C-alpha cells in the first residue's frame, strides 16, 4: 500500500497526454481538471466559516447520491453549524447532487483522482474532520491517507454483491488493509455485514444499520395525494384516468421484452400508458429506434416536454421517482437480464405494486422482504411478467393490497438515518481534540 501513491503518481504523469485528450470529450470536459484540484481552493475560500466539524461525504454516481440524500439532510439537522462538503465521481452524479443536495450541503465538488499528490492536496484544502463514503467507490490511497491523518472514515449503505465478494476474497491481501482503514463499515443488511466480517474485518467495526433509501420517502408523507399525481401525469403528457406502467433502470435486452408485452397488453387494456427509463440515458435514441420496430411511437422527455402520448422514454436524471409515484404498477430493471437488479425501495416508497425478474442478486434481501410482505412479485419469464401485469392492472383489490404492503414495508424499515447519526456521534465523541488541522 505504501508503494501505491508513488505508482499512481508516476502513472498519472505518464498519462497526462491522455488526460488532455479526454478533456476534449464531452463526457469528461471540465471534470478532469477539477478532479486534479484546479479551482478547489477558490471554491472553498468562498465558503462561510464553520463553527462545527467538517464532514466530507463522497458518492460515486446518481444512485449513491440519492442514497446519501436522507443522511445529508440528517447531518444538517443534527449539526447546523457544521461544514458539509460533498464530492462526486461522475458528471451525472454531480448534476444530481447539485440538484438534490444544495439545501443540505455547503459545496458539491468533483472527486479527487486517487493519485499521489492529488489526494493530500484535497485533504489540505478541505480540512475534513470526518469522511463518509456512500456504498462504494473504494480508493486505496485516498482511504489510507485519511487513516494516516487520523480522520475517521465511515462506509454507509455498504453492500456486497456476489461478484464483489469473490473479488475481495481473491485479492484479500489488497482489500483487507483498505477495509481496515474504516472506523466503521455500516452495511445495508445483516447478510452484507456477515460477509464483511467473514473477510476478516473486526466485528466491532462492522454493523448492519439498514438501507438509507428507506428514509428517503420521509418527505413524501404517509398518504397518496391523488390531485398532485393527476397534475404530474398531465405534466408528463399522459391522460389522467388510464393506467400507467413504469419500467425503471432498464438494460439492453429488457426493452424488447417490455415493448412486446406492452403491445400484447394493448389488446386487452387499450388505453395503457408506459414510461420506460433506461439505466443509461444515452441509450434513449437506440430505444426509440427499437420501439419503431414494434410499431410504437415514443416521446422523448428531454425533447418532447410539451407533447402528449401514451409512451414516454425518460432520458433525464432525477425524474424517475416522480414517475414511480404516478404508476399503477412498476417494473424494476436490470433483473430480467443478469445485471444484479436495481433498488426496489424507491417505487415501494410511493405505494406502487412492484415486479422484477429473477436477477436481483445485488438487492436480494430487500427484494425478498418485499415479496414476503406482498408488495412485490418476482417473475421468471416474459410470460409470467405479462400475466402478472394483466392481473394487477385489471384487479383493483390486488393492486391496492400490493401497493399498501409495499408502502408498509418501507415504513417498517425507517429510522435508518437516526441509527447512522448515533454511530457518527459516538465516533466524533471518541476523537481526540485537535487544536489545529494541517
Short mmCIF file of C-alpha atoms in Angstrom, two decimals:
data_model
loop_
_atom_site.label_atom_id
_atom_site.label_comp_id
_atom_site.label_asym_id
_atom_site.label_seq_id
_atom_site.Cartn_x
_atom_site.Cartn_y
_atom_site.Cartn_z
CA UNK A 1 0.00 0.00 0.00
CA UNK A 2 2.92 2.35 0.64
CA UNK A 3 4.03 1.96 -3.00
CA UNK A 4 0.56 2.75 -4.34
CA UNK A 5 0.83 6.60 -4.13
CA UNK A 6 4.20 6.52 -5.91
CA UNK A 7 2.92 4.17 -8.58
CA UNK A 8 -0.21 6.23 -9.26
CA UNK A 9 1.80 9.47 -9.38
CA UNK A 10 4.19 8.08 -11.98
CA UNK A 11 1.26 6.64 -13.93
CA UNK A 12 -0.61 9.96 -13.85
CA UNK A 13 2.41 11.83 -15.19
CA UNK A 14 2.78 9.28 -17.97
CA UNK A 15 -0.91 9.62 -18.84
CA UNK A 16 -1.02 13.44 -18.92
CA UNK A 17 -1.36 13.44 -22.75
CA UNK A 18 -4.27 11.00 -22.42
CA UNK A 19 -5.92 13.25 -19.82
CA UNK A 20 -5.58 16.16 -22.23
CA UNK A 21 -7.30 14.18 -24.98
CA UNK A 22 -10.08 13.02 -22.64
CA UNK A 23 -10.66 16.60 -21.53
CA UNK A 24 -11.72 17.37 -25.10
CA UNK A 25 -14.56 14.81 -24.95
CA UNK A 26 -17.99 15.98 -23.80
CA UNK A 27 -18.24 13.26 -21.15
CA UNK A 28 -15.06 14.42 -19.37
CA UNK A 29 -14.89 18.08 -20.41
CA UNK A 30 -14.24 20.31 -17.42
CA UNK A 31 -14.06 17.45 -14.92
CA UNK A 32 -10.52 16.16 -15.28
CA UNK A 33 -9.02 19.47 -14.19
CA UNK A 34 -11.42 19.69 -11.27
CA UNK A 35 -10.59 16.12 -10.25
CA UNK A 36 -6.93 17.17 -10.15
CA UNK A 37 -7.82 20.04 -7.82
CA UNK A 38 -7.90 23.03 -10.18
CA UNK A 39 -10.09 25.74 -8.72
CA UNK A 40 -10.76 23.86 -5.48
CA UNK A 41 -9.00 26.34 -3.17
CA UNK A 42 -11.01 29.23 -4.61
CA UNK A 43 -14.30 27.36 -4.15
CA UNK A 44 -13.57 26.55 -0.51
CA UNK A 45 -12.27 30.04 0.26
CA UNK A 46 -15.66 31.47 -0.71
CA UNK A 47 -17.49 29.40 1.92
CA UNK A 48 -18.53 30.99 5.22
CA UNK A 49 -16.55 29.99 8.27
CA UNK A 50 -17.71 26.83 10.03
CA UNK A 51 -18.04 26.61 13.80
CA UNK A 52 -18.64 22.86 13.88
CA UNK A 53 -16.99 19.77 12.42
CA UNK A 54 -16.29 19.47 8.70
CA UNK A 55 -17.86 16.41 7.09
CA UNK A 56 -16.60 15.18 3.73
CA UNK A 57 -19.18 12.95 2.06
CA UNK A 58 -18.46 11.09 -1.17
CA UNK A 59 -20.64 9.27 -3.71
CA UNK A 60 -19.79 7.58 -6.98
CA UNK A 61 -22.79 8.48 -9.14
CA UNK A 62 -26.55 9.02 -9.31
CA UNK A 63 -27.67 6.01 -7.28
CA UNK A 64 -25.26 6.72 -4.44
CA UNK A 65 -26.24 10.41 -4.42
CA UNK A 66 -29.90 9.52 -3.90
CA UNK A 67 -28.88 7.14 -1.11
CA UNK A 68 -26.92 9.95 0.54
CA UNK A 69 -29.76 12.47 0.48
CA UNK A 70 -31.52 11.45 3.72
CA UNK A 71 -28.21 11.25 5.60
CA UNK A 72 -27.10 14.67 4.31
CA UNK A 73 -30.42 16.07 5.48
CA UNK A 74 -29.99 14.38 8.85
CA UNK A 75 -26.44 15.66 9.27
CA UNK A 76 -27.51 19.22 8.52
CA UNK A 77 -30.28 18.98 11.13
CA UNK A 78 -28.03 17.38 13.75
CA UNK A 79 -25.04 19.68 13.07
CA UNK A 80 -26.48 23.00 11.85
CA UNK A 81 -23.12 24.77 12.21
CA UNK A 82 -21.03 22.09 10.56
CA UNK A 83 -19.48 22.35 7.13
CA UNK A 84 -20.66 19.57 4.81
CA UNK A 85 -18.68 19.01 1.61
CA UNK A 86 -19.89 16.52 -0.97
CA UNK A 87 -17.73 15.03 -3.72
CA UNK A 88 -19.00 13.01 -6.68
CA UNK A 89 -17.07 10.99 -9.25
CA UNK A 90 -19.31 11.09 -12.34
CA UNK A 91 -20.73 14.03 -14.26
CA UNK A 92 -24.32 12.76 -13.99
CA UNK A 93 -23.86 12.17 -10.28
CA UNK A 94 -22.56 15.71 -9.87
CA UNK A 95 -25.62 17.09 -11.65
CA UNK A 96 -27.91 15.07 -9.39
CA UNK A 97 -26.04 16.16 -6.24
CA UNK A 98 -26.23 19.82 -7.27
CA UNK A 99 -29.98 19.42 -7.78
CA UNK A 100 -30.86 17.43 -4.65
CA UNK A 101 -28.26 18.27 -2.02
CA UNK A 102 -27.85 22.04 -2.31
CA UNK A 103 -30.17 22.77 0.66
CA UNK A 104 -28.19 20.42 2.90
CA UNK A 105 -24.52 20.72 1.95
CA UNK A 106 -22.19 23.68 1.63
CA UNK A 107 -20.39 22.64 -1.54
CA UNK A 108 -20.57 19.96 -4.24
CA UNK A 109 -17.22 19.20 -5.85
CA UNK A 110 -15.62 16.73 -8.24
CA UNK A 111 -13.96 13.80 -6.51
CA UNK A 112 -10.15 13.70 -6.44
CA UNK A 113 -8.27 11.30 -8.65
CA UNK A 114 -6.59 8.72 -6.47
CA UNK A 115 -3.04 9.69 -7.40
CA UNK A 116 -0.13 10.54 -5.14
CA UNK A 117 -0.21 14.32 -4.92
CA UNK A 118 -3.93 14.96 -5.57
CA UNK A 119 -5.50 13.30 -2.52
CA UNK A 120 -3.23 15.09 0.01
CA UNK A 121 -3.97 18.38 -1.74
CA UNK A 122 -7.73 17.86 -1.47
CA UNK A 123 -7.36 16.93 2.18
CA UNK A 124 -5.31 20.07 2.93
CA UNK A 125 -7.85 22.33 1.23
CA UNK A 126 -11.00 20.66 2.56
CA UNK A 127 -9.65 20.11 6.11
CA UNK A 128 -12.17 17.36 6.94
CA UNK A 129 -12.78 16.08 10.45
CA UNK A 130 -14.84 13.13 9.26
CA UNK A 131 -15.17 11.20 5.99
CA UNK A 132 -18.35 9.40 4.87
CA UNK A 133 -18.27 7.09 1.85
CA UNK A 134 -21.64 6.12 0.38
CA UNK A 135 -21.99 2.49 -0.76
CA UNK A 136 -18.90 2.02 -2.95
CA UNK A 137 -16.04 3.71 -4.87
CA UNK A 138 -13.16 2.44 -2.76
CA UNK A 139 -9.79 4.07 -3.46
CA UNK A 140 -6.75 2.71 -1.67
CA UNK A 141 -4.55 5.80 -1.41
CA UNK A 142 -7.45 8.10 -0.56
CA UNK A 143 -8.58 5.94 2.37
CA UNK A 144 -5.06 5.19 3.55
CA UNK A 145 -4.15 8.89 3.54
CA UNK A 146 -7.19 9.80 5.65
CA UNK A 147 -6.33 6.97 8.04
CA UNK A 148 -2.76 8.20 8.46
CA UNK A 149 -4.07 11.70 9.26
CA UNK A 150 -6.40 10.20 11.93
CA UNK A 151 -9.56 11.26 10.09
CA UNK A 152 -12.31 8.70 10.81
CA UNK A 153 -13.83 7.15 7.70
CA UNK A 154 -17.26 5.51 7.71
CA UNK A 155 -18.84 3.46 4.95
CA UNK A 156 -22.63 3.92 4.86
CA UNK A 157 -25.18 1.89 2.91
CA UNK A 158 -22.50 -0.69 2.21
CA UNK A 159 -23.39 -3.78 0.22
CA UNK A 160 -21.51 -6.72 -1.25
CA UNK A 161 -22.57 -8.34 -4.49
CA UNK A 162 -21.58 -11.92 -5.27
CA UNK A 163 -19.05 -10.68 -7.82
CA UNK A 164 -17.53 -8.22 -5.34
CA UNK A 165 -17.29 -10.84 -2.61
CA UNK A 166 -15.42 -13.17 -4.93
CA UNK A 167 -13.03 -10.38 -5.88
CA UNK A 168 -12.45 -9.35 -2.27
CA UNK A 169 -11.61 -12.93 -1.31
CA UNK A 170 -9.34 -13.45 -4.28
CA UNK A 171 -7.36 -10.29 -3.61
CA UNK A 172 -7.72 -10.22 0.16
CA UNK A 173 -4.11 -9.06 0.67
CA UNK A 174 -5.04 -5.86 -1.16
CA UNK A 175 -8.61 -5.27 0.01
CA UNK A 176 -8.34 -6.19 3.70
CA UNK A 177 -5.85 -3.43 4.62
CA UNK A 178 -8.06 -0.95 2.77
CA UNK A 179 -11.25 -2.02 4.55
CA UNK A 180 -9.43 -1.90 7.88
CA UNK A 181 -8.83 1.84 7.43
CA UNK A 182 -12.52 2.41 8.13
CA UNK A 183 -13.62 3.28 11.65
CA UNK A 184 -17.00 1.71 10.82
CA UNK A 185 -18.44 -0.31 7.93
CA UNK A 186 -22.21 0.20 8.04
CA UNK A 187 -23.85 -2.37 5.79
CA UNK A 188 -27.37 -2.41 4.37
CA UNK A 189 -28.26 -5.91 5.55
CA UNK A 190 -27.22 -8.47 8.14
CA UNK A 191 -26.02 -10.73 5.31
CA UNK A 192 -23.75 -7.95 3.99
CA UNK A 193 -22.35 -7.40 7.49
CA UNK A 194 -21.71 -11.11 7.98
CA UNK A 195 -19.86 -11.33 4.67
CA UNK A 196 -17.67 -8.36 5.58
CA UNK A 197 -16.85 -9.89 8.96
CA UNK A 198 -16.08 -13.21 7.27
CA UNK A 199 -13.45 -11.45 5.17
CA UNK A 200 -11.53 -10.73 8.36
CA UNK A 201 -12.78 -7.32 9.49
CA UNK A 202 -13.03 -6.92 13.28
CA UNK A 203 -16.67 -7.44 14.37
CA UNK A 204 -16.72 -4.17 16.31
CA UNK A 205 -16.02 -2.30 13.06
CA UNK A 206 -18.98 -3.81 11.19
CA UNK A 207 -22.66 -3.01 11.73
CA UNK A 208 -25.95 -3.55 9.91
CA UNK A 209 -27.76 -0.21 10.17
CA UNK A 210 -30.13 -0.62 7.22
CA UNK A 211 -30.59 0.99 3.83
CA UNK A 212 -30.70 4.79 3.83
CA UNK A 213 -33.16 4.77 0.95
CA UNK A 214 -35.83 3.53 3.35
CA UNK A 215 -35.70 7.02 4.86
CA UNK A 216 -35.71 8.85 1.53
CA UNK A 217 -39.51 8.75 1.49
CA UNK A 218 -39.96 10.58 4.80
CA UNK A 219 -40.67 13.83 2.98
CA UNK A 220 -43.43 12.27 0.89
CA UNK A 221 -45.83 11.78 3.80
CA UNK A 222 -47.87 8.70 4.51
CA UNK A 223 -50.85 9.28 2.21
CA UNK A 224 -51.21 9.49 -1.56
CA UNK A 225 -52.17 12.92 -2.92
CA UNK A 226 -54.27 11.95 -5.93
CA UNK A 227 -54.72 15.54 -7.06
CA UNK A 228 -50.96 16.11 -7.17
CA UNK A 229 -50.44 12.83 -9.03
CA UNK A 230 -53.03 13.85 -11.63
CA UNK A 231 -51.14 17.10 -12.20
CA UNK A 232 -47.88 15.13 -12.51
CA UNK A 233 -49.39 12.81 -15.12
CA UNK A 234 -50.63 15.74 -17.18
CA UNK A 235 -47.26 17.47 -16.86
CA UNK A 236 -45.62 14.37 -18.29
CA UNK A 237 -48.06 14.28 -21.19
CA UNK A 238 -50.30 11.44 -20.01
CA UNK A 239 -54.05 11.11 -19.68
CA UNK A 240 -55.06 11.08 -16.01
CA UNK A 241 -57.51 8.17 -15.84
CA UNK A 242 -55.84 5.37 -17.90
CA UNK A 243 -53.35 3.08 -16.14
CA UNK A 244 -49.61 3.74 -16.28
CA UNK A 245 -46.83 1.13 -16.25
CA UNK A 246 -43.39 2.47 -15.26
CA UNK A 247 -40.25 0.48 -16.09
CA UNK A 248 -37.24 1.91 -14.25
CA UNK A 249 -33.50 1.44 -14.81
CA UNK A 250 -33.86 -0.94 -17.75
CA UNK A 251 -30.91 -2.58 -19.51
CA UNK A 252 -30.28 -3.67 -23.07
CA UNK A 253 -32.28 -6.84 -23.69
CA UNK A 254 -35.16 -5.80 -21.43
CA UNK A 255 -36.68 -3.07 -23.60
CA UNK A 256 -37.56 -5.52 -26.39
CA UNK A 257 -39.42 -7.70 -23.85
CA UNK A 258 -41.21 -4.65 -22.43
CA UNK A 259 -42.32 -3.43 -25.86
CA UNK A 260 -43.63 -6.85 -26.83
CA UNK A 261 -45.57 -7.20 -23.58
CA UNK A 262 -46.89 -3.67 -23.95
CA UNK A 263 -48.19 -4.43 -27.44
CA UNK A 264 -49.82 -7.62 -26.22
CA UNK A 265 -51.48 -5.88 -23.27
CA UNK A 266 -52.91 -3.17 -25.53
CA UNK A 267 -55.22 -5.83 -26.97
CA UNK A 268 -56.97 -6.04 -23.57
CA UNK A 269 -56.11 -2.67 -21.96
CA UNK A 270 -56.36 -0.34 -24.94
CA UNK A 271 -55.53 2.85 -23.04
CA UNK A 272 -52.45 1.50 -21.18
CA UNK A 273 -49.61 4.03 -20.90
CA UNK A 274 -45.89 3.31 -20.46
CA UNK A 275 -42.82 5.07 -19.10
CA UNK A 276 -39.52 3.43 -19.96
CA UNK A 277 -36.48 4.81 -18.11
CA UNK A 278 -33.20 3.25 -19.28
CA UNK A 279 -30.40 2.95 -16.75
CA UNK A 280 -28.09 4.59 -19.28
CA UNK A 281 -29.97 7.62 -20.61
CA UNK A 282 -27.58 7.86 -23.55
CA UNK A 283 -29.35 4.79 -24.98
CA UNK A 284 -32.59 6.75 -25.50
CA UNK A 285 -32.14 7.06 -29.26
CA UNK A 286 -31.45 3.34 -29.57
CA UNK A 287 -34.61 2.56 -27.58
CA UNK A 288 -36.79 4.82 -29.72
CA UNK A 289 -35.50 3.05 -32.83
CA UNK A 290 -36.31 -0.29 -31.18
CA UNK A 291 -39.85 0.90 -30.40
CA UNK A 292 -40.34 1.71 -34.07
CA UNK A 293 -39.67 -1.97 -34.88
CA UNK A 294 -42.72 -2.77 -32.74
CA UNK A 295 -44.79 -0.07 -34.49
CA UNK A 296 -44.75 2.03 -31.32
CA UNK A 297 -44.28 5.78 -31.29
CA UNK A 298 -42.29 7.17 -28.34
CA UNK A 299 -41.94 10.62 -26.92
CA UNK A 300 -38.50 11.56 -25.59
CA UNK A 301 -38.71 13.55 -22.36
CA UNK A 302 -35.55 15.58 -22.91
CA UNK A 303 -37.00 16.86 -26.21
CA UNK A 304 -40.80 16.47 -26.07
CA UNK A 305 -41.77 18.22 -22.82
CA UNK A 306 -44.89 19.73 -24.37
CA UNK A 307 -46.21 16.72 -26.28
CA UNK A 308 -48.79 14.11 -25.30
CA UNK A 309 -48.83 10.39 -25.93
CA UNK A 310 -49.07 7.02 -24.20
CA UNK A 311 -45.39 6.02 -24.44
CA UNK A 312 -42.56 8.07 -22.91
CA UNK A 313 -38.82 7.36 -22.86
CA UNK A 314 -37.47 9.08 -19.75
CA UNK A 315 -33.95 10.19 -20.66
CA UNK A 316 -33.23 12.77 -17.96
CA UNK A 317 -31.72 12.44 -14.48
CA UNK A 318 -33.83 12.85 -11.35
CA UNK A 319 -37.34 12.25 -12.75
CA UNK A 320 -37.81 8.54 -12.09
CA UNK A 321 -39.10 8.92 -8.52
CA UNK A 322 -41.87 11.24 -9.74
CA UNK A 323 -42.81 8.75 -12.43
CA UNK A 324 -42.92 5.86 -9.94
CA UNK A 325 -45.34 7.92 -7.86
CA UNK A 326 -47.69 8.20 -10.87
CA UNK A 327 -47.54 4.48 -11.68
CA UNK A 328 -50.21 1.85 -11.30
CA UNK A 329 -47.51 -0.82 -11.39
CA UNK A 330 -43.70 -0.65 -11.59
CA UNK A 331 -41.06 -2.93 -13.07
CA UNK A 332 -37.50 -2.71 -11.69
CA UNK A 333 -34.95 -3.19 -14.45
CA UNK A 334 -31.64 -4.97 -14.52
CA UNK A 335 -33.50 -8.05 -13.33
CA UNK A 336 -34.65 -9.84 -16.49
CA UNK A 337 -31.04 -9.81 -17.65
CA UNK A 338 -28.11 -10.77 -15.44
CA UNK A 339 -27.31 -7.24 -14.21
CA UNK A 340 -27.95 -7.76 -10.50
CA UNK A 341 -31.15 -5.70 -10.42
CA UNK A 342 -31.73 -2.22 -9.00
CA UNK A 343 -33.08 -0.93 -5.73
CA UNK A 344 -36.85 -1.52 -5.39
CA UNK A 345 -37.27 0.78 -2.39
CA UNK A 346 -37.99 3.87 -4.48
CA UNK A 347 -41.17 2.50 -6.09
CA UNK A 348 -42.18 0.80 -2.83
CA UNK A 349 -41.99 4.12 -1.00
CA UNK A 350 -44.53 5.62 -3.41
CA UNK A 351 -47.06 2.84 -2.71
CA UNK A 352 -46.82 1.06 -6.06
CA UNK A 353 -47.01 -2.70 -6.77
CA UNK A 354 -43.56 -3.90 -7.86
CA UNK A 355 -42.43 -6.55 -10.32
CA UNK A 356 -38.89 -7.70 -11.06
CA UNK A 357 -37.13 -10.57 -12.78
CA UNK A 358 -35.00 -13.38 -11.33
CA UNK A 359 -31.74 -11.37 -11.22
CA UNK A 360 -32.00 -9.28 -8.07
CA UNK A 361 -28.71 -10.52 -6.59
CA UNK A 362 -27.49 -7.04 -5.62
CA UNK A 363 -30.69 -6.42 -3.63
CA UNK A 364 -31.55 -9.97 -2.62
CA UNK A 365 -32.57 -9.29 0.98
CA UNK A 366 -34.64 -6.19 0.21
CA UNK A 367 -36.42 -7.77 -2.75
CA UNK A 368 -37.11 -10.94 -0.74
CA UNK A 369 -38.63 -8.85 2.07
CA UNK A 370 -40.91 -7.04 -0.37
CA UNK A 371 -42.03 -10.36 -1.85
CA UNK A 372 -42.58 -11.81 1.62
CA UNK A 373 -44.78 -8.90 2.71
CA UNK A 374 -46.80 -8.99 -0.51
CA UNK A 375 -45.65 -5.71 -2.00
CA UNK A 376 -43.69 -7.25 -4.88
CA UNK A 377 -43.65 -10.30 -7.14
CA UNK A 378 -40.66 -11.92 -8.80
CA UNK A 379 -41.20 -13.31 -12.28
CA UNK A 380 -39.09 -15.89 -14.06
CA UNK A 381 -40.10 -15.28 -17.67
CA UNK A 382 -41.64 -12.87 -20.16
CA UNK A 383 -44.91 -14.83 -19.98
CA UNK A 384 -45.03 -14.54 -16.17
CA UNK A 385 -44.40 -10.81 -16.35
CA UNK A 386 -47.20 -10.29 -18.86
CA UNK A 387 -49.67 -12.42 -16.89
CA UNK A 388 -48.96 -10.65 -13.60
CA UNK A 389 -49.16 -7.21 -15.20
CA UNK A 390 -52.51 -8.07 -16.69
CA UNK A 391 -53.86 -9.30 -13.35
CA UNK A 392 -52.62 -6.30 -11.36
CA UNK A 393 -53.86 -3.74 -13.88
CA UNK A 394 -57.35 -5.27 -14.05
CA UNK A 395 -57.80 -6.30 -10.40
CA UNK A 396 -58.21 -3.18 -8.27
CA UNK A 397 -58.20 -5.08 -4.98
CA UNK A 398 -54.93 -6.85 -5.78
CA UNK A 399 -53.32 -3.63 -6.94
CA UNK A 400 -54.39 -1.84 -3.76
CA UNK A 401 -53.23 -4.61 -1.42
CA UNK A 402 -49.81 -4.83 -3.09
CA UNK A 403 -49.40 -1.05 -3.01
CA UNK A 404 -50.29 -0.89 0.70
CA UNK A 405 -47.94 -3.78 1.50
CA UNK A 406 -45.04 -2.16 -0.36
CA UNK A 407 -45.53 1.11 1.46
CA UNK A 408 -45.90 -0.64 4.83
CA UNK A 409 -42.62 -2.47 4.25
CA UNK A 410 -40.81 0.83 3.74
CA UNK A 411 -42.39 2.44 6.80
CA UNK A 412 -41.47 -0.58 8.94
CA UNK A 413 -37.81 -0.20 8.00
CA UNK A 414 -37.44 3.54 8.53
CA UNK A 415 -35.26 5.13 11.18
CA UNK A 416 -32.02 4.28 9.37
CA UNK A 417 -30.72 7.86 9.38
CA UNK A 418 -31.15 8.07 13.15
CA UNK A 419 -29.07 4.90 13.60
CA UNK A 420 -26.31 6.34 11.41
CA UNK A 421 -26.31 9.65 13.26
CA UNK A 422 -25.94 7.81 16.58
CA UNK A 423 -22.93 5.93 15.20
CA UNK A 424 -21.36 9.14 13.85
CA UNK A 425 -21.97 10.92 17.17
CA UNK A 426 -20.17 8.12 19.02
CA UNK A 427 -17.16 8.24 16.69
CA UNK A 428 -16.94 12.03 16.93
CA UNK A 429 -17.11 11.87 20.72
CA UNK A 430 -14.24 9.37 20.76
CA UNK A 431 -11.98 11.59 18.66
CA UNK A 432 -9.15 13.38 20.48
CA UNK A 433 -9.40 17.16 20.48
CA UNK A 434 -7.21 18.73 17.79
CA UNK A 435 -6.09 22.32 18.22
CA UNK A 436 -5.36 22.75 14.51
CA UNK A 437 -5.52 20.99 11.20
CA UNK A 438 -2.51 20.60 8.96
#
